[in-house]
Amino acid sequence: MHALSPVGWFKYLKREWLLYHLGDTRFRFMWDAPPDNEWVALDCETTGLNVRTDEIISIAAVRIVGNRVMTSERIELLVRPDRRVSAESVRVHQLREQDVAGGIAPEAALIQLMYFIGSRPLVGYYLEFDLAMIDRALFPLLGMGLPQPKNEVSAMYYDYKFRQLPQHRQDRNIDLRFATLMNDLELPMRQAHDALNDAIMAALAFIKLRQLLAVA
């Protein structure tokens, strides 16, 4: 093994510790070196907004290669929940109980998702919520959540807008709503609260913001 920096040693030891405690060794590939210049944008729809009690009913993910969203390389899964879909959530994502009754079991959906992601870093808009839902469902299988690096589009947008503010106005609030972000970046809006549409929009915003932050 080549000499590692202290940070490199920490990452190596953390990886080995996680692999040692991995509940299902079929998924060791998620700790492999990722393909160069590739990411996966993902999004979920759920029965509600409580990360402790609500469940995933739809998962979508799309691959990003360089500056391209590979819409032909995607997954879109309906997931059968154990609990009822609330009327409030139906008004948001339009997925009714009869729509998801024929979905696949959560574990089967998450296994498909893990194989699709591989070791690629993740991209999303308010990704923390989606990953909280995914990681809670994954814990019985893996004993941990998804290990890939995360890229939060709203944080990237905040950094981009903050750099544009005059120093004396850098305490100003920045509007991080998805529609505002997409409009400001001059990107096409798709119907929101559809998992695949949201994943594709997050991917487009990620690509644009990487370019803008690189030259800012």
mmCIF file of C-alpha atoms in Angstrom:
data_model
loop_
_atom_site.group_PDB
_atom_site.id
_atom_site.type_symbol
_atom_site.label_atom_id
_atom_site.label_comp_id
_atom_site.label_asym_id
_atom_site.label_seq_id
_atom_site.Cartn_x
_atom_site.Cartn_y
_atom_site.Cartn_z
ATOM 1 C CA MET A 1 0.000 0.000 0.000
ATOM 2 C CA HIS A 2 1.257 3.480 -0.895
ATOM 3 C CA ALA A 3 1.952 5.908 1.944
ATOM 4 C CA LEU A 4 -1.261 7.649 2.975
ATOM 5 C CA SER A 5 -1.860 11.065 4.460
ATOM 6 C CA PRO A 6 -3.610 11.253 7.853
ATOM 7 C CA VAL A 7 -6.874 11.984 6.032
ATOM 8 C CA GLY A 8 -6.224 9.083 3.692
ATOM 9 C CA TRP A 9 -5.593 6.763 6.637
ATOM 10 C CA PHE A 10 -8.811 7.899 8.290
ATOM 11 C CA LYS A 11 -10.800 7.174 5.122
ATOM 12 C CA TYR A 12 -9.115 3.798 4.719
ATOM 13 C CA LEU A 13 -9.774 2.767 8.321
ATOM 14 C CA LYS A 14 -13.372 3.995 8.153
ATOM 15 C CA ARG A 15 -13.949 1.981 4.971
ATOM 16 C CA GLU A 16 -12.469 -1.165 6.521
ATOM 17 C CA TRP A 17 -14.515 -0.713 9.695
ATOM 18 C CA LEU A 18 -17.737 -0.309 7.717
ATOM 19 C CA LEU A 19 -16.985 -3.317 5.530
ATOM 20 C CA TYR A 20 -16.247 -5.405 8.610
ATOM 21 C CA HIS A 21 -19.661 -4.510 10.033
ATOM 22 C CA LEU A 22 -21.549 -4.777 6.729
ATOM 23 C CA GLY A 23 -24.620 -6.943 7.246
ATOM 24 C CA ASP A 24 -24.733 -8.362 3.697
ATOM 25 C CA THR A 25 -21.428 -8.822 1.864
ATOM 26 C CA ARG A 26 -23.152 -8.853 -1.546
ATOM 27 C CA PHE A 27 -23.015 -5.063 -1.393
ATOM 28 C CA ARG A 28 -19.284 -4.562 -0.805
ATOM 29 C CA PHE A 29 -19.129 -3.032 -4.293
ATOM 30 C CA MET A 30 -20.593 0.205 -2.918
ATOM 31 C CA TRP A 31 -17.184 0.881 -1.310
ATOM 32 C CA ASP A 32 -15.236 0.384 -4.563
ATOM 33 C CA ALA A 33 -13.607 3.344 -6.300
ATOM 34 C CA PRO A 34 -16.403 5.051 -8.283
ATOM 35 C CA PRO A 35 -16.321 5.374 -12.079
ATOM 36 C CA ASP A 36 -14.586 8.592 -13.057
ATOM 37 C CA ASN A 37 -16.854 11.618 -13.516
ATOM 38 C CA GLU A 38 -20.098 9.765 -12.791
ATOM 39 C CA TRP A 39 -22.880 10.376 -10.258
ATOM 40 C CA VAL A 40 -26.427 9.193 -9.576
ATOM 41 C CA ALA A 41 -29.261 11.638 -8.904
ATOM 42 C CA LEU A 42 -32.126 10.169 -6.904
ATOM 43 C CA ASP A 43 -35.466 11.092 -5.387
ATOM 44 C CA CYS A 44 -38.212 9.393 -3.380
ATOM 45 C CA GLU A 45 -41.906 9.933 -2.809
ATOM 46 C CA THR A 46 -43.301 8.823 0.543
ATOM 47 C CA THR A 47 -46.489 8.247 2.531
ATOM 48 C CA GLY A 48 -45.692 11.408 4.518
ATOM 49 C CA LEU A 49 -42.873 13.526 5.920
ATOM 50 C CA ASN A 50 -42.124 11.677 9.166
ATOM 51 C CA VAL A 51 -38.788 9.913 8.651
ATOM 52 C CA ARG A 52 -39.466 7.627 11.634
ATOM 53 C CA THR A 53 -42.872 6.310 10.679
ATOM 54 C CA ASP A 54 -43.617 7.036 7.023
ATOM 55 C CA GLU A 55 -42.556 4.820 4.126
ATOM 56 C CA ILE A 56 -41.206 5.078 0.602
ATOM 57 C CA ILE A 57 -43.742 4.533 -2.186
ATOM 58 C CA SER A 58 -41.657 5.567 -5.200
ATOM 59 C CA ILE A 59 -37.928 5.664 -5.965
ATOM 60 C CA ALA A 60 -36.270 7.016 -9.098
ATOM 61 C CA ALA A 61 -32.642 7.503 -10.014
ATOM 62 C CA VAL A 62 -30.750 8.607 -13.115
ATOM 63 C CA ARG A 63 -27.061 8.485 -13.973
ATOM 64 C CA ILE A 64 -24.937 11.525 -14.731
ATOM 65 C CA VAL A 65 -21.832 11.123 -16.875
ATOM 66 C CA GLY A 66 -19.694 14.226 -17.227
ATOM 67 C CA ASN A 67 -22.045 17.024 -18.241
ATOM 68 C CA ARG A 68 -24.812 14.737 -19.480
ATOM 69 C CA VAL A 69 -27.917 13.398 -17.782
ATOM 70 C CA MET A 70 -28.245 9.844 -19.074
ATOM 71 C CA THR A 71 -32.042 9.596 -19.108
ATOM 72 C CA SER A 72 -31.823 6.205 -20.815
ATOM 73 C CA GLU A 73 -29.889 4.921 -17.773
ATOM 74 C CA ARG A 74 -32.482 5.237 -15.049
ATOM 75 C CA ILE A 75 -34.702 3.289 -12.714
ATOM 76 C CA GLU A 76 -38.237 4.168 -11.623
ATOM 77 C CA LEU A 77 -39.865 1.916 -9.031
ATOM 78 C CA LEU A 78 -43.222 1.867 -7.275
ATOM 79 C CA VAL A 79 -42.888 0.479 -3.761
ATOM 80 C CA ARG A 80 -45.660 -1.242 -1.812
ATOM 81 C CA PRO A 81 -45.923 0.324 1.679
ATOM 82 C CA ASP A 82 -47.238 -1.341 4.826
ATOM 83 C CA ARG A 83 -49.074 1.772 6.004
ATOM 84 C CA ARG A 84 -51.797 3.836 4.381
ATOM 85 C CA VAL A 85 -50.954 6.662 2.012
ATOM 86 C CA SER A 86 -52.196 9.856 3.629
ATOM 87 C CA ALA A 87 -54.589 12.155 1.788
ATOM 88 C CA GLU A 88 -52.104 15.007 2.313
ATOM 89 C CA SER A 89 -49.311 13.124 0.547
ATOM 90 C CA VAL A 90 -51.616 12.074 -2.321
ATOM 91 C CA ARG A 91 -52.324 15.758 -2.957
ATOM 92 C CA VAL A 92 -48.562 16.291 -3.296
ATOM 93 C CA HIS A 93 -47.441 13.377 -5.486
ATOM 94 C CA GLN A 94 -50.772 12.044 -6.857
ATOM 95 C CA LEU A 95 -49.897 8.439 -5.925
ATOM 96 C CA ARG A 96 -52.933 6.721 -4.408
ATOM 97 C CA GLU A 97 -53.044 3.466 -2.456
ATOM 98 C CA GLN A 98 -54.362 1.606 -5.504
ATOM 99 C CA ASP A 99 -51.452 2.983 -7.552
ATOM 100 C CA VAL A 100 -48.797 1.526 -5.234
ATOM 101 C CA ALA A 101 -50.651 -1.636 -4.181
ATOM 102 C CA GLY A 102 -48.979 -3.504 -7.046
ATOM 103 C CA GLY A 103 -45.535 -2.093 -6.286
ATOM 104 C CA ILE A 104 -42.583 -4.219 -5.292
ATOM 105 C CA ALA A 105 -41.494 -4.906 -1.716
ATOM 106 C CA PRO A 106 -39.250 -2.225 -0.134
ATOM 107 C CA GLU A 107 -36.239 -4.545 0.230
ATOM 108 C CA ALA A 108 -36.431 -5.618 -3.423
ATOM 109 C CA ALA A 109 -36.637 -1.962 -4.499
ATOM 110 C CA LEU A 110 -33.632 -0.997 -2.385
ATOM 111 C CA ILE A 111 -31.569 -3.894 -3.713
ATOM 112 C CA GLN A 112 -32.280 -2.708 -7.269
ATOM 113 C CA LEU A 113 -31.343 0.806 -6.235
ATOM 114 C CA MET A 114 -28.016 -0.263 -4.702
ATOM 115 C CA TYR A 115 -27.002 -2.205 -7.796
ATOM 116 C CA PHE A 116 -27.980 0.762 -9.975
ATOM 117 C CA ILE A 117 -25.973 3.242 -7.892
ATOM 118 C CA GLY A 118 -22.897 1.062 -7.457
ATOM 119 C CA SER A 119 -20.209 3.210 -5.858
ATOM 120 C CA ARG A 120 -21.190 6.444 -7.626
ATOM 121 C CA PRO A 121 -21.598 9.607 -5.506
ATOM 122 C CA LEU A 122 -25.184 10.695 -4.935
ATOM 123 C CA VAL A 123 -26.939 13.884 -6.031
ATOM 124 C CA GLY A 124 -30.274 15.284 -4.906
ATOM 125 C CA TYR A 125 -32.379 18.247 -3.861
ATOM 126 C CA TYR A 126 -32.878 18.142 -0.087
ATOM 127 C CA LEU A 127 -31.227 14.736 -0.291
ATOM 128 C CA GLU A 128 -31.081 14.452 3.506
ATOM 129 C CA PHE A 129 -34.768 13.546 3.707
ATOM 130 C CA ASP A 130 -34.604 10.939 0.933
ATOM 131 C CA LEU A 131 -31.531 9.328 2.457
ATOM 132 C CA ALA A 132 -33.076 9.286 5.925
ATOM 133 C CA MET A 133 -35.985 7.305 4.483
ATOM 134 C CA ILE A 134 -33.735 5.004 2.444
ATOM 135 C CA ASP A 135 -31.218 4.425 5.238
ATOM 136 C CA ARG A 136 -33.928 3.547 7.757
ATOM 137 C CA ALA A 137 -35.309 0.929 5.362
ATOM 138 C CA LEU A 138 -31.799 -0.356 4.567
ATOM 139 C CA PHE A 139 -30.627 -0.757 8.144
ATOM 140 C CA PRO A 140 -32.123 -4.245 8.687
ATOM 141 C CA LEU A 141 -30.318 -5.450 5.557
ATOM 142 C CA LEU A 142 -26.962 -3.665 5.809
ATOM 143 C CA GLY A 143 -26.702 -2.539 9.422
ATOM 144 C CA MET A 144 -25.932 0.930 8.010
ATOM 145 C CA GLY A 145 -27.038 3.395 5.358
ATOM 146 C CA LEU A 146 -25.719 4.200 1.892
ATOM 147 C CA PRO A 147 -21.980 4.996 2.110
ATOM 148 C CA GLN A 148 -21.495 6.991 -1.093
ATOM 149 C CA PRO A 149 -20.475 10.682 -0.979
ATOM 150 C CA LYS A 150 -23.436 13.064 -1.148
ATOM 151 C CA ASN A 151 -23.922 16.219 -3.233
ATOM 152 C CA GLU A 152 -26.730 18.506 -2.076
ATOM 153 C CA VAL A 153 -28.006 20.721 -4.897
ATOM 154 C CA SER A 154 -29.575 23.318 -2.591
ATOM 155 C CA ALA A 155 -26.238 23.741 -0.760
ATOM 156 C CA MET A 156 -24.418 24.175 -4.069
ATOM 157 C CA TYR A 157 -26.966 26.783 -5.131
ATOM 158 C CA TYR A 158 -26.592 28.602 -1.817
ATOM 159 C CA ASP A 159 -22.812 28.734 -2.282
ATOM 160 C CA TYR A 160 -23.236 30.057 -5.815
ATOM 161 C CA LYS A 161 -25.669 32.812 -4.793
ATOM 162 C CA PHE A 162 -23.707 33.725 -1.664
ATOM 163 C CA ARG A 163 -20.587 34.367 -3.729
ATOM 164 C CA GLN A 164 -22.558 36.864 -5.828
ATOM 165 C CA LEU A 165 -23.671 38.965 -2.866
ATOM 166 C CA PRO A 166 -21.756 42.125 -1.908
ATOM 167 C CA GLN A 167 -19.903 41.567 1.356
ATOM 168 C CA HIS A 168 -22.132 44.001 3.263
ATOM 169 C CA ARG A 169 -25.241 42.007 2.229
ATOM 170 C CA GLN A 170 -24.016 38.479 2.928
ATOM 171 C CA ASP A 171 -26.504 38.016 5.760
ATOM 172 C CA ARG A 172 -29.338 38.116 3.236
ATOM 173 C CA ASN A 173 -31.617 35.086 3.006
ATOM 174 C CA ILE A 174 -31.345 33.118 -0.214
ATOM 175 C CA ASP A 175 -34.478 31.539 -1.702
ATOM 176 C CA LEU A 176 -33.723 27.810 -2.032
ATOM 177 C CA ARG A 177 -37.084 26.659 -3.372
ATOM 178 C CA PHE A 178 -36.715 24.204 -6.246
ATOM 179 C CA ALA A 179 -38.752 26.300 -8.698
ATOM 180 C CA THR A 180 -36.712 29.400 -7.837
ATOM 181 C CA LEU A 181 -33.457 27.528 -8.275
ATOM 182 C CA MET A 182 -34.442 26.023 -11.630
ATOM 183 C CA ASN A 183 -35.779 29.334 -12.956
ATOM 184 C CA ASP A 184 -32.676 31.236 -11.861
ATOM 185 C CA LEU A 185 -30.406 28.668 -13.513
ATOM 186 C CA GLU A 186 -32.554 28.846 -16.685
ATOM 187 C CA LEU A 187 -33.255 25.113 -16.566
ATOM 188 C CA PRO A 188 -36.483 23.418 -17.718
ATOM 189 C CA MET A 189 -39.054 22.672 -15.029
ATOM 190 C CA ARG A 190 -40.754 19.293 -15.087
ATOM 191 C CA GLN A 191 -43.835 18.402 -13.078
ATOM 192 C CA ALA A 192 -42.592 18.420 -9.492
ATOM 193 C CA HIS A 193 -43.192 15.741 -6.837
ATOM 194 C CA ASP A 194 -42.695 12.991 -9.378
ATOM 195 C CA ALA A 195 -39.621 10.999 -8.337
ATOM 196 C CA LEU A 196 -38.129 10.647 -11.821
ATOM 197 C CA ASN A 197 -38.797 14.264 -12.776
ATOM 198 C CA ASP A 198 -37.287 15.506 -9.517
ATOM 199 C CA ALA A 199 -34.198 13.311 -9.975
ATOM 200 C CA ILE A 200 -33.680 14.599 -13.535
ATOM 201 C CA MET A 201 -34.116 18.233 -12.457
ATOM 202 C CA ALA A 202 -31.644 17.745 -9.603
ATOM 203 C CA ALA A 203 -29.195 16.233 -12.090
ATOM 204 C CA LEU A 204 -29.538 19.188 -14.470
ATOM 205 C CA ALA A 205 -29.065 21.664 -11.619
ATOM 206 C CA PHE A 206 -26.010 19.756 -10.358
ATOM 207 C CA ILE A 207 -24.329 19.894 -13.762
ATOM 208 C CA LYS A 208 -25.055 23.616 -14.202
ATOM 209 C CA LEU A 209 -23.914 24.495 -10.671
ATOM 210 C CA ARG A 210 -20.666 22.532 -11.014
ATOM 211 C CA GLN A 211 -19.880 24.625 -14.069
ATOM 212 C CA LEU A 212 -20.839 27.910 -12.412
ATOM 213 C CA LEU A 213 -18.948 27.217 -9.190
ATOM 214 C CA ALA A 214 -15.855 26.195 -11.138
ATOM 215 C CA VAL A 215 -15.588 29.647 -12.711
ATOM 216 C CA ALA A 216 -16.956 31.734 -9.837
#
